[in-house]
Coordinates of C-alpha atoms in Angstrom, one line a residue:
X24 CA 57.4 132.0 115.5
X25 CA 60.4 129.7 115.0
X26 CA 60.5 126.1 114.0
X27 CA 63.5 123.9 114.9
X28 CA 64.1 120.2 114.1
X29 CA 66.6 117.7 115.4
X30 CA 67.2 114.1 114.1
X31 CA 68.6 111.5 116.5
X32 CA 69.8 108.7 114.3
X33 CA 69.2 105.0 115.2
X34 CA 67.3 106.0 118.3
X35 CA 64.1 104.1 119.0
X36 CA 61.3 104.8 121.5
X37 CA 58.0 102.9 121.6
X38 CA 54.8 104.7 120.8
X39 CA 53.5 104.8 124.3
X40 CA 56.6 106.6 125.6
X41 CA 56.6 109.0 122.7
X42 CA 52.9 109.9 123.3
X43 CA 53.7 110.8 126.9
X44 CA 56.9 112.8 125.9
X45 CA 55.1 114.7 123.2
X46 CA 52.4 115.8 125.7
X47 CA 54.9 117.0 128.2
X48 CA 56.9 118.8 125.5
X49 CA 53.8 120.7 124.4
X50 CA 53.4 121.9 128.0
X51 CA 56.9 123.5 128.1
X52 CA 57.0 127.3 128.4
X53 CA 57.4 129.0 125.0
X54 CA 56.4 125.9 123.0
X55 CA 53.5 126.5 120.6
X56 CA 53.7 123.0 119.1
X57 CA 56.0 120.0 119.7
X58 CA 56.3 116.8 117.7
X59 CA 58.4 113.9 119.0
X60 CA 58.0 110.8 116.8
X61 CA 59.8 108.1 114.9
X62 CA 60.6 109.2 111.3
X63 CA 58.0 106.9 109.6
X64 CA 56.4 108.0 106.3
X65 CA 53.1 108.4 108.2
X66 CA 54.7 110.8 110.7
X67 CA 56.4 112.7 107.9
X68 CA 53.1 113.1 106.2
X69 CA 51.7 114.7 109.4
X70 CA 54.7 117.2 109.4
X71 CA 54.2 117.9 105.7
X72 CA 50.5 118.8 106.3
X73 CA 51.7 121.1 109.1
X74 CA 54.2 122.7 106.7
X75 CA 57.0 121.6 109.0
X76 CA 58.7 118.9 106.9
X77 CA 62.2 120.0 106.1
X78 CA 64.7 118.2 103.7
X79 CA 66.6 117.0 106.7
X80 CA 63.4 115.4 108.2
X81 CA 62.4 114.0 104.8
X82 CA 65.8 112.2 104.6
X83 CA 65.5 110.6 108.0
X84 CA 65.0 106.8 108.2
X85 CA 62.4 104.7 110.0
X86 CA 64.8 104.0 112.8
X87 CA 65.5 107.7 113.5
X88 CA 63.8 109.9 116.0
X89 CA 62.5 113.3 115.0
X90 CA 62.2 116.2 117.5
X91 CA 60.4 119.2 116.1
X92 CA 59.6 122.3 118.2
X93 CA 57.7 125.5 117.2
X94 CA 58.4 128.3 119.6
X95 CA 57.3 131.9 120.1
X96 CA 59.4 134.8 119.2
X97 CA 62.2 135.5 121.6
X98 CA 62.2 132.0 123.0
X99 CA 65.6 130.3 123.3
X100 CA 65.1 127.2 121.0
X101 CA 68.3 125.5 122.2
X102 CA 66.9 125.6 125.8
X103 CA 63.6 124.2 124.6
X104 CA 65.3 121.3 122.7
X105 CA 67.5 120.6 125.6
X106 CA 64.5 120.2 127.9
X107 CA 62.8 118.0 125.4
X108 CA 65.9 115.8 125.3
X109 CA 65.8 115.6 129.1
X110 CA 62.3 114.1 128.7
X111 CA 63.9 111.4 126.5
X112 CA 66.5 110.3 129.0
X113 CA 66.1 106.9 130.4
X114 CA 66.9 107.1 134.1
X115 CA 68.0 104.2 136.2
X116 CA 65.4 102.9 138.7
X117 CA 65.4 104.2 142.3
X118 CA 68.1 102.7 144.5
X119 CA 70.8 102.8 141.9
X120 CA 70.0 99.4 140.3
X121 CA 71.1 99.1 136.7
X122 CA 68.3 98.8 134.1
X123 CA 68.9 96.3 131.4
X124 CA 67.6 97.3 128.0
X125 CA 67.1 94.6 125.4
X126 CA 67.3 95.7 121.8
X127 CA 65.4 92.6 120.5
X128 CA 62.6 90.4 121.7
X129 CA 64.7 87.4 121.3
X130 CA 67.4 88.7 123.7
X131 CA 64.7 89.6 126.2
X132 CA 63.2 86.1 126.0
X133 CA 66.7 84.5 126.4
X134 CA 67.4 86.7 129.5
X135 CA 64.1 85.8 131.2
X136 CA 62.8 82.3 130.1
X137 CA 60.0 82.6 132.7
X138 CA 58.3 85.4 130.8
X139 CA 55.0 84.4 129.2
X140 CA 53.6 87.7 127.8
X141 CA 54.9 90.4 125.4
X142 CA 53.5 93.9 125.0
X143 CA 54.1 95.1 121.5
X144 CA 54.1 98.9 121.1
X145 CA 56.2 99.6 118.0
X146 CA 55.3 101.3 114.7
X147 CA 52.5 99.4 113.0
X148 CA 54.8 98.6 110.0
X149 CA 57.0 96.3 112.3
X150 CA 54.4 95.2 114.9
X151 CA 53.4 92.0 113.1
X152 CA 57.0 90.8 112.8
X153 CA 57.6 91.3 116.6
X154 CA 54.3 89.7 117.5
X155 CA 55.0 86.7 115.3
X156 CA 58.4 86.3 117.0
X157 CA 56.7 86.5 120.4
X158 CA 54.1 83.9 119.5
X159 CA 56.7 81.5 118.1
X160 CA 58.6 81.9 121.4
X161 CA 55.5 80.7 123.3
X162 CA 54.5 84.2 124.6
X163 CA 51.0 85.6 124.8
X164 CA 50.9 89.0 123.0
X165 CA 49.2 92.3 123.8
X166 CA 49.6 94.5 120.7
X167 CA 49.2 98.2 121.6
X168 CA 50.3 99.2 118.1
X169 CA 47.7 100.3 115.6
X170 CA 47.8 100.7 111.8
X171 CA 48.6 97.0 111.4
X172 CA 47.4 95.5 108.1
X173 CA 44.3 93.5 108.4
X174 CA 45.9 90.4 106.8
X175 CA 48.6 90.4 109.4
X176 CA 46.0 90.5 112.2
X177 CA 44.2 87.5 110.7
X178 CA 47.4 85.5 110.3
X179 CA 48.6 86.3 113.8
X180 CA 45.4 85.3 115.4
X181 CA 45.3 82.1 113.5
X182 CA 48.9 81.3 114.7
X183 CA 48.0 82.2 118.3
X184 CA 44.9 80.0 118.1
X185 CA 46.9 77.1 116.9
X186 CA 49.4 77.5 119.7
X187 CA 46.8 78.0 122.4
X188 CA 48.0 81.6 123.1
X189 CA 46.2 85.0 123.5
X190 CA 46.7 87.5 120.7
X191 CA 45.2 90.7 122.1
X192 CA 45.1 93.4 119.4
X193 CA 46.2 95.1 117.3
X194 CA 45.1 98.4 118.7
X195 CA 44.4 96.8 122.1
X196 CA 44.6 99.5 124.7
X197 CA 43.6 97.7 127.9
X198 CA 44.1 94.4 129.7
X199 CA 44.3 93.2 133.3
X200 CA 46.0 89.9 133.6
X201 CA 46.4 88.2 137.0
X202 CA 45.7 91.6 138.6
X203 CA 48.3 93.4 136.6
X204 CA 47.0 96.3 134.5
X205 CA 48.6 96.6 131.0
X206 CA 48.7 99.9 129.0
X207 CA 45.5 101.9 129.8
X208 CA 44.0 100.3 132.9
X209 CA 42.4 101.2 136.2
X210 CA 43.2 100.1 139.7
X211 CA 40.3 97.8 140.6
X212 CA 39.9 95.1 143.2
X213 CA 40.5 91.5 142.3
X214 CA 37.4 89.3 142.1
X215 CA 35.5 86.8 140.1
X216 CA 34.2 88.8 137.1
X217 CA 36.0 88.1 133.9
X218 CA 35.8 90.6 131.0
X219 CA 36.4 90.1 127.3
X220 CA 36.3 93.3 125.3
X221 CA 36.8 94.6 121.8
X222 CA 36.9 98.1 123.3
X223 CA 39.5 99.7 125.6
X224 CA 37.5 102.3 127.4
X225 CA 34.4 100.1 127.3
X226 CA 36.3 97.5 129.3
X227 CA 37.7 100.1 131.6
X228 CA 34.2 101.4 132.2
X229 CA 32.8 97.9 133.0
X230 CA 35.7 97.2 135.4
X231 CA 35.3 100.4 137.4
X232 CA 31.5 100.0 137.6
X233 CA 32.1 96.5 138.9
X234 CA 34.5 97.9 141.4
X235 CA 32.1 100.7 142.5
X236 CA 29.4 98.1 143.1
X237 CA 31.7 96.1 145.4
X238 CA 32.7 93.4 143.0
X239 CA 36.1 92.7 141.4
X240 CA 37.9 91.6 138.2
X241 CA 39.5 88.1 137.7
X242 CA 40.9 88.8 134.2
X243 CA 40.3 91.5 131.6
X244 CA 41.2 90.4 128.1
X245 CA 41.2 92.9 125.3
X246 CA 40.8 91.6 121.7
X247 CA 41.5 94.7 119.6
X248 CA 38.7 96.7 117.9
X249 CA 38.6 94.8 114.6
X250 CA 38.2 91.3 116.2
X251 CA 34.5 91.2 115.7
X252 CA 34.6 92.4 112.1
X253 CA 33.5 90.0 109.4
X254 CA 37.1 89.6 108.2
X255 CA 38.7 88.6 111.5
X256 CA 35.7 86.6 112.7
X257 CA 35.9 87.0 116.5
X258 CA 38.8 84.6 116.8
X259 CA 40.2 86.3 119.9
X260 CA 36.9 86.9 121.6
X261 CA 36.0 83.2 121.3
X262 CA 39.4 82.0 122.4
X263 CA 39.2 84.4 125.4
X264 CA 35.8 83.1 126.3
X265 CA 37.1 79.5 126.4
X266 CA 40.1 80.6 128.5
X267 CA 37.8 82.2 131.1
X268 CA 35.5 79.2 131.0
X269 CA 38.5 77.1 132.1
X270 CA 39.6 79.7 134.7
X271 CA 38.6 78.6 138.2
X272 CA 38.9 82.2 139.5
X273 CA 36.2 83.4 137.0
X274 CA 32.5 82.9 137.9
X275 CA 30.9 85.3 135.4
X276 CA 32.0 86.4 132.0
X277 CA 31.1 89.9 130.6
X278 CA 31.5 90.5 126.8
X279 CA 31.9 94.2 125.7
X280 CA 32.0 95.5 122.1
X281 CA 30.8 98.2 119.8
X282 CA 28.3 96.7 117.2
X283 CA 29.8 93.5 115.8
X284 CA 29.3 92.1 112.3
X285 CA 26.0 90.2 112.4
X286 CA 27.5 86.9 111.3
X287 CA 30.3 87.2 114.0
X288 CA 27.8 88.1 116.6
X289 CA 26.0 84.8 115.8
X290 CA 29.2 82.8 116.2
X291 CA 30.0 84.4 119.5
X292 CA 26.5 83.8 120.9
X293 CA 26.8 80.2 119.8
X294 CA 30.0 80.0 121.9
X295 CA 28.4 81.3 125.0
X296 CA 25.6 78.7 124.8
X297 CA 28.1 76.0 125.7
X298 CA 30.4 77.9 128.1
X299 CA 29.0 76.5 131.3
X300 CA 29.1 79.8 133.1
X301 CA 26.8 82.9 133.2
X302 CA 27.7 85.3 130.3
X303 CA 26.6 88.9 130.3
X304 CA 26.6 90.4 126.8
X305 CA 26.9 94.2 126.2
X306 CA 27.2 94.8 122.5
X307 CA 26.3 98.5 121.9
X308 CA 23.0 98.5 120.0
X309 CA 22.8 94.7 120.2
X310 CA 19.7 92.4 120.2
X311 CA 18.2 91.3 123.5
X312 CA 16.3 88.5 121.8
X313 CA 19.4 87.0 120.2
X314 CA 21.4 87.1 123.5
X315 CA 18.5 85.5 125.6
X316 CA 17.9 82.8 123.0
X317 CA 21.6 81.9 123.2
X318 CA 21.3 81.5 127.0
X319 CA 23.1 84.8 127.9
X320 CA 22.2 87.8 130.0
X321 CA 21.5 90.8 127.8
X322 CA 22.9 94.2 129.0
X323 CA 21.6 97.4 127.5
X324 CA 24.4 99.5 128.9
X325 CA 27.8 99.3 130.5
X326 CA 26.3 100.0 133.9
X327 CA 23.7 97.3 133.4
X328 CA 26.5 94.8 132.4
X329 CA 28.5 95.6 135.6
X330 CA 25.3 95.4 137.7
X331 CA 24.3 92.0 136.4
X332 CA 27.8 90.6 136.8
X333 CA 27.9 91.7 140.4
X334 CA 24.4 90.4 141.1
X335 CA 25.4 87.0 139.7
X336 CA 28.6 86.9 141.8
X337 CA 28.9 88.8 145.1
X338 CA 25.7 90.9 145.8
X339 CA 22.3 89.9 144.5
X340 CA 20.8 93.1 145.9
X341 CA 23.3 95.5 144.2
X342 CA 21.6 98.5 142.6
X343 CA 22.3 101.9 141.1
X344 CA 20.5 105.2 141.8
X345 CA 18.0 106.7 139.4
X346 CA 18.6 109.9 137.4
X347 CA 18.1 113.0 139.4
X348 CA 15.0 114.5 137.8
X349 CA 15.1 117.6 139.9
X350 CA 18.6 118.4 138.7
X351 CA 17.5 117.9 135.1
X352 CA 14.5 120.3 135.6
X353 CA 16.7 123.0 137.1
X354 CA 19.0 122.9 134.1
X355 CA 16.2 123.0 131.6
X356 CA 14.9 126.2 133.3
X357 CA 18.2 127.9 132.6
X358 CA 18.3 127.2 128.9
X359 CA 17.1 129.5 126.2
X360 CA 14.6 128.4 123.5
X361 CA 17.4 128.2 120.9
X362 CA 19.6 125.9 122.9
X363 CA 18.7 122.4 121.6
X364 CA 21.9 120.5 121.0
X365 CA 24.4 118.3 122.7
X366 CA 28.1 118.3 121.7
X367 CA 30.0 115.3 123.0
X368 CA 33.8 115.5 123.1
X369 CA 35.1 112.1 124.2
X370 CA 38.4 110.4 124.8
X371 CA 36.8 106.9 124.9
X372 CA 35.2 105.5 121.8
X373 CA 32.7 103.3 123.6
X374 CA 31.9 106.1 126.1
X375 CA 31.1 108.2 123.0
X376 CA 29.1 105.4 121.4
X377 CA 27.0 104.8 124.6
X378 CA 26.0 108.5 125.0
X379 CA 25.3 108.8 121.3
X380 CA 23.0 105.8 121.3
X381 CA 21.1 107.3 124.3
X382 CA 20.1 110.1 121.9
X383 CA 19.6 107.8 118.9
X384 CA 17.3 105.6 120.9
X385 CA 15.2 108.7 121.7
X386 CA 14.8 109.4 117.9
X387 CA 17.3 112.2 117.7
X388 CA 19.5 112.7 114.7
X389 CA 23.2 112.5 115.7
X390 CA 26.3 113.4 113.7
X391 CA 29.6 111.7 114.6
X392 CA 33.0 110.6 113.3
X393 CA 32.0 107.1 114.4
X394 CA 28.4 107.1 113.2
X395 CA 27.5 103.9 111.3
X396 CA 25.1 105.9 109.1
X397 CA 27.3 107.4 106.4
X398 CA 24.9 110.3 105.9
X399 CA 25.5 111.4 109.5
X400 CA 29.3 111.2 109.6
X401 CA 31.6 114.2 110.3
X402 CA 35.3 114.4 110.0
X403 CA 37.9 115.7 112.4
X404 CA 38.1 119.0 110.5
X405 CA 34.3 119.4 110.0
X406 CA 32.2 121.9 112.0
X407 CA 29.6 120.4 114.3
X408 CA 26.0 120.3 113.3
X409 CA 22.9 119.5 115.4
X410 CA 23.8 116.9 118.0
X411 CA 27.5 116.0 117.3
X412 CA 29.5 113.4 119.2
X413 CA 33.2 113.1 118.5
X414 CA 35.6 110.3 119.5
X415 CA 39.0 112.1 119.8
X416 CA 40.7 108.7 120.1
X417 CA 39.7 107.7 116.6
X418 CA 42.5 107.2 114.1
X419 CA 41.7 110.4 112.2
X420 CA 42.3 112.5 115.3
X421 CA 45.4 110.6 116.6
X422 CA 47.2 110.4 113.3
X423 CA 50.6 111.7 114.3
X424 CA 49.4 112.8 117.8
X425 CA 49.1 111.2 121.2
X426 CA 45.8 109.7 122.3
X427 CA 43.5 112.3 124.0
X428 CA 43.8 110.3 127.2
X429 CA 47.4 111.5 127.2
X430 CA 47.2 114.8 125.3
X431 CA 43.9 116.6 125.9
X432 CA 44.7 119.8 124.1
X433 CA 42.9 119.3 120.7
X434 CA 39.7 118.4 122.5
X435 CA 40.0 121.5 124.7
X436 CA 40.3 123.7 121.7
X437 CA 37.1 122.1 120.3
X438 CA 35.4 122.8 123.7
X439 CA 36.1 126.5 123.3
X440 CA 34.7 126.5 119.8
X441 CA 31.5 124.6 120.8
X442 CA 30.9 127.1 123.7
X443 CA 30.5 129.9 121.1
X444 CA 27.6 128.2 119.3
X445 CA 24.3 129.7 120.6
X446 CA 22.4 126.5 119.7
X447 CA 24.4 124.4 122.1
X448 CA 22.7 123.4 125.4
X449 CA 25.1 120.7 126.7
X450 CA 28.7 119.8 126.2
X451 CA 29.8 116.4 127.5
X452 CA 33.4 115.5 128.4
X453 CA 34.9 112.3 129.7
X454 CA 38.0 112.1 131.9
X455 CA 39.8 108.8 132.0
X456 CA 42.1 108.0 135.0
X457 CA 44.5 105.1 135.4
X458 CA 47.8 103.7 134.4
X459 CA 49.0 105.2 131.1
X460 CA 46.6 108.2 131.1
X461 CA 47.3 111.9 131.8
X462 CA 48.4 112.5 135.4
X463 CA 45.7 115.2 136.0
X464 CA 43.1 115.1 133.1
X465 CA 40.7 117.3 135.0
X466 CA 43.3 119.9 136.3
X467 CA 44.7 120.4 132.8
X468 CA 41.1 121.0 131.4
X469 CA 39.8 123.4 134.0
X470 CA 41.1 126.6 132.3
X471 CA 39.4 125.7 129.0
X472 CA 36.2 124.8 130.9
X473 CA 36.2 128.2 132.6
X474 CA 36.7 129.9 129.3
X475 CA 33.8 128.0 127.8
X476 CA 31.5 128.9 130.6
X477 CA 32.5 132.5 130.6
X478 CA 32.1 132.8 126.8
X479 CA 28.5 131.5 127.0
X480 CA 27.7 133.7 130.1
X481 CA 29.0 136.8 128.2
X482 CA 26.5 136.0 125.5
X483 CA 23.7 135.7 128.1
X484 CA 23.5 131.9 127.9
X485 CA 23.8 129.0 130.4
X486 CA 26.1 126.3 129.1
X487 CA 25.6 123.0 130.8
X488 CA 29.0 121.2 130.9
X489 CA 28.7 117.6 131.9
X490 CA 31.8 115.6 133.1
X491 CA 32.2 111.9 133.7
X492 CA 35.3 110.7 135.4
X493 CA 36.2 107.0 134.6
X494 CA 38.3 105.7 137.5
X495 CA 38.5 104.6 141.1
X496 CA 39.9 106.0 144.4
X497 CA 42.7 103.5 143.9
X498 CA 43.9 105.3 140.8
X499 CA 46.3 108.2 140.9
X500 CA 44.9 110.8 140.7
X501 CA 42.0 109.6 142.9
X502 CA 38.5 109.6 141.5
X503 CA 37.1 111.7 144.4
X504 CA 39.7 114.4 144.0
X505 CA 39.0 114.8 140.2
X506 CA 35.2 114.8 140.8
X507 CA 35.6 117.5 143.5
X508 CA 37.7 119.7 141.2
X509 CA 35.0 119.5 138.5
X510 CA 32.2 120.3 140.8
X511 CA 34.1 123.3 142.2
X512 CA 34.3 124.6 138.6
X513 CA 30.5 124.3 138.2
X514 CA 30.6 121.1 136.1
X515 CA 27.7 118.6 136.5
X516 CA 29.4 115.3 137.3
X517 CA 27.6 112.1 136.3
X518 CA 28.2 108.7 138.1
X519 CA 28.7 106.4 135.1
X520 CA 29.0 106.4 131.3
X521 CA 25.4 105.2 131.1
X522 CA 24.1 108.1 133.3
X523 CA 26.0 110.5 131.2
X524 CA 24.0 109.7 128.1
X525 CA 20.8 109.5 130.0
X526 CA 21.4 112.9 131.5
X527 CA 22.2 114.7 128.3
X528 CA 19.2 113.1 126.6
X529 CA 16.9 114.2 129.4
X530 CA 18.1 117.8 129.3
X531 CA 17.4 118.3 125.6
X532 CA 14.3 116.1 125.4
X533 CA 11.1 117.5 123.9
X534 CA 9.4 120.0 126.2
X535 CA 12.7 121.0 127.8
X536 CA 12.0 124.6 127.4
X537 CA 8.3 124.6 127.8

């Protein structure tokens, strides 16, 4: 094994680009591990923990780019590094047109005074500065950057509110503005359902469910995951509600979030009472009574939220099929008496939450890295126990690594490990399609899925692998093609995030092995 490092001084790439490049670099022949990142202290700490931080890397500055490659014996490291550098090249657009690269936000604004939105995807240490410049220039902001100090978020949202601008984020992964998807987004038809979400994959799920039911999206406004915390106070969600209330193209508003702070939930519900349009509220684990008393439409799941929105707009008779009880019974019959547990390995935090709550609502004990109960929390390095649900997009897993929607390999290694546990009955995986995600999330996972099934079979066990593909046939790759590939591999494919949790719960419910 050989480790080689290169520093490219004063070379900046945004975090979205570097996540994609790192993923592709790790797929190169002969590469055991590749790390392409800006030389921030946080990224150096990751290398230090991997025992890969050399004095040269330690001396690099925040504006320098680090390329680190660990290769097998006999591999030409110069060739590997050259191929990684090829991935970094910025090629001109098709047709030979010249691409203008602006080094500052101010120069970009000066070059195009008609622009009205900035996407900020720089290191979190600098993101607030860039967002403040954008807001002061009259631009709405979508901040993809994470690890931004809480005080900066509070100040930026106050500034945006005063200026009548949207401040989406930090850590805002998804938006659809005027039918244009930003960062992680799916290709869905335009329509009259507006979404405001403090969850990236949660908003994606609602948008594709609306699409599947024949409806469409007017606007999808992300707020960032901390917006509904007690400290931030829901500023962005309430401003976005008001914006959609004034939007003539929006007939129904859907709110999506993991459990908000109770005092913030009360403020948001007070806002919907005066909005003048139907509002569907899907807060994971939220209170039906509180929503109804505020005049809203309570949704107990992402599928329910989409269904109600479509019924209120385009199709009053829209419906979804029931869970296939026969399929559940057939799987139960294959399981041994020891197989009791579900292991959920998710890219999407809200998808993880929704499936986890399906088991919690049935009285099951669930361990998770996003569990609200501190006595039931597990870390990224901890072994699973009982029912374990992991959000691989959580900061602990993505520290120094691309998001699992781009780089699936850590999750696939965990799949192989879970398959060897004789107590496991079901492993649940999600696959997220769309702009910004891996170009073939199912295809790259099939070898590990086959290994997992084979390992269980060699031990005389049936392992039920459940896959949910979040996407549409307008996405690339197409939803139907990804589903067909999973089914051909013997994976049970569910039709929504909601059904995923229901199915896993049904398989392991009491009496499953009677």
